[in-house]
Amino acid sequence: WYQRRVRDPTTTTHRMSSSKIKRKVKVRKSKSAFDWLSNATDAERACVEALEAHIAGELRAAAVDGEPTEWLDTNALLRHARARELDVDKAAAMLAAGIEWRRNKRPDLLDATTDAELKEINDLGGMWVGKRDADNRPIIYIRPGAYNPASVEKRVDFLVWTLEEAVRHMQAPCTQMTWICDFSQYGQRARSPGGFAVAKQSLHILQNNYPERLGKLFVINAPWGMSAVFSLISPFMSARTKAKIQWLSGSPDEIEQQLETTIPNDVFDKQRLFETPLNKP
């Protein structure tokens, strides 16, 4: 870890104990005034305080000048603590890796409205952020099946941009999102190149850089193979994670009815999900 050198609360000079390199970094406070620890247990509070001590200096702001730090608030610390079952060492390691990932990836700079390659992926109509569900969670819709010739890096970048868009749509105290993954058109088109690599990197990013962000996952009309794979990996999943996953099957009207308690009809993007052809916006 790093030694702390604090002189000014907003712009400070930090010394990294491993390299003895000084960096001047602007540390920005979270804009949210919500008390994220209002419903936390004593054990969760203690873990968050320990994580705060770990990152109070360099780990919060030992990046290039101007790198956003709003995401690194109490909510982030609490989510990392819960993701690692309140093990301070494991949560701190996860947090440090996440800081490094954001420093290198810079997800805040991704924009599918201005980046031509990301815009092409967006126009395929395979993934988008919709309205909020009954628990005020942003909804991410996913329709596997569109042929995507983009590079693995760009396809992963698009996923990250979509996740960041969902986070930007969150309103405190909401910290999670709902996913609807419809496989109704899966297998009707040629497989995209690099699919396994995209899936592997995406899973790693979701697990390690967006901890405790999943509120609900609805899997619609999944192919038999997916159900078989899930049955193999489910014993290694926590009961809390498995409780978030619900498997649905049926016609669009039947799916709408099954989702109604979580996603009211007036916010459910039914037509775009079931009726809009893939590869079109």
mmCIF file with all atom_site columns, C-alpha atoms in Angstrom, residues 11 46 59 71 96 99 106 169 190 222 241 254 264 276-277:
data_model
loop_
_atom_site.group_PDB
_atom_site.id
_atom_site.type_symbol
_atom_site.label_atom_id
_atom_site.label_alt_id
_atom_site.label_comp_id
_atom_site.label_asym_id
_atom_site.label_entity_id
_atom_site.label_seq_id
_atom_site.pdbx_PDB_ins_code
_atom_site.Cartn_x
_atom_site.Cartn_y
_atom_site.Cartn_z
_atom_site.occupancy
_atom_site.B_iso_or_equiv
_atom_site.pdbx_formal_charge
_atom_site.auth_seq_id
_atom_site.auth_comp_id
_atom_site.auth_asym_id
_atom_site.auth_atom_id
_atom_site.pdbx_PDB_model_num
ATOM 1  C CA . THR A 1 11  ? -5.193  19.516  -4.381  1.00 0.00 ? 11  THR A CA 1
ATOM 2  C CA . ALA A 1 46  ? -16.076 -1.126  10.157  1.00 0.00 ? 46  ALA A CA 1
ATOM 3  C CA . LEU A 1 59  ? -5.197  5.002   -3.889  1.00 0.00 ? 59  LEU A CA 1
ATOM 4  C CA . TRP A 1 71  ? -17.191 7.144   -8.379  1.00 0.00 ? 71  TRP A CA 1
ATOM 5  C CA . ALA A 1 96  ? -6.998  -1.288  -5.888  1.00 0.00 ? 96  ALA A CA 1
ATOM 6  C CA . ILE A 1 99  ? -8.787  1.883   -9.542  1.00 0.00 ? 99  ILE A CA 1
ATOM 7  C CA . ARG A 1 106 ? -11.042 5.600   -18.663 1.00 0.00 ? 106 ARG A CA 1
ATOM 8  C CA . HIS A 1 169 ? -29.251 6.988   -14.703 1.00 0.00 ? 169 HIS A CA 1
ATOM 9  C CA . ALA A 1 190 ? -23.960 -16.011 -38.175 1.00 0.00 ? 190 ALA A CA 1
ATOM 10 C CA . ALA A 1 222 ? -32.721 -19.213 -23.202 1.00 0.00 ? 222 ALA A CA 1
ATOM 11 C CA . THR A 1 241 ? -26.547 -14.091 -6.665  1.00 0.00 ? 241 THR A CA 1
ATOM 12 C CA . GLU A 1 254 ? -46.692 -13.901 -21.625 1.00 0.00 ? 254 GLU A CA 1
ATOM 13 C CA . PRO A 1 264 ? -44.628 -2.249  -15.160 1.00 0.00 ? 264 PRO A CA 1
ATOM 14 C CA . THR A 1 276 ? -37.618 -4.548  -33.864 1.00 0.00 ? 276 THR A CA 1
ATOM 15 C CA . PRO A 1 277 ? -35.380 -6.616  -36.160 1.00 0.00 ? 277 PRO A CA 1
#
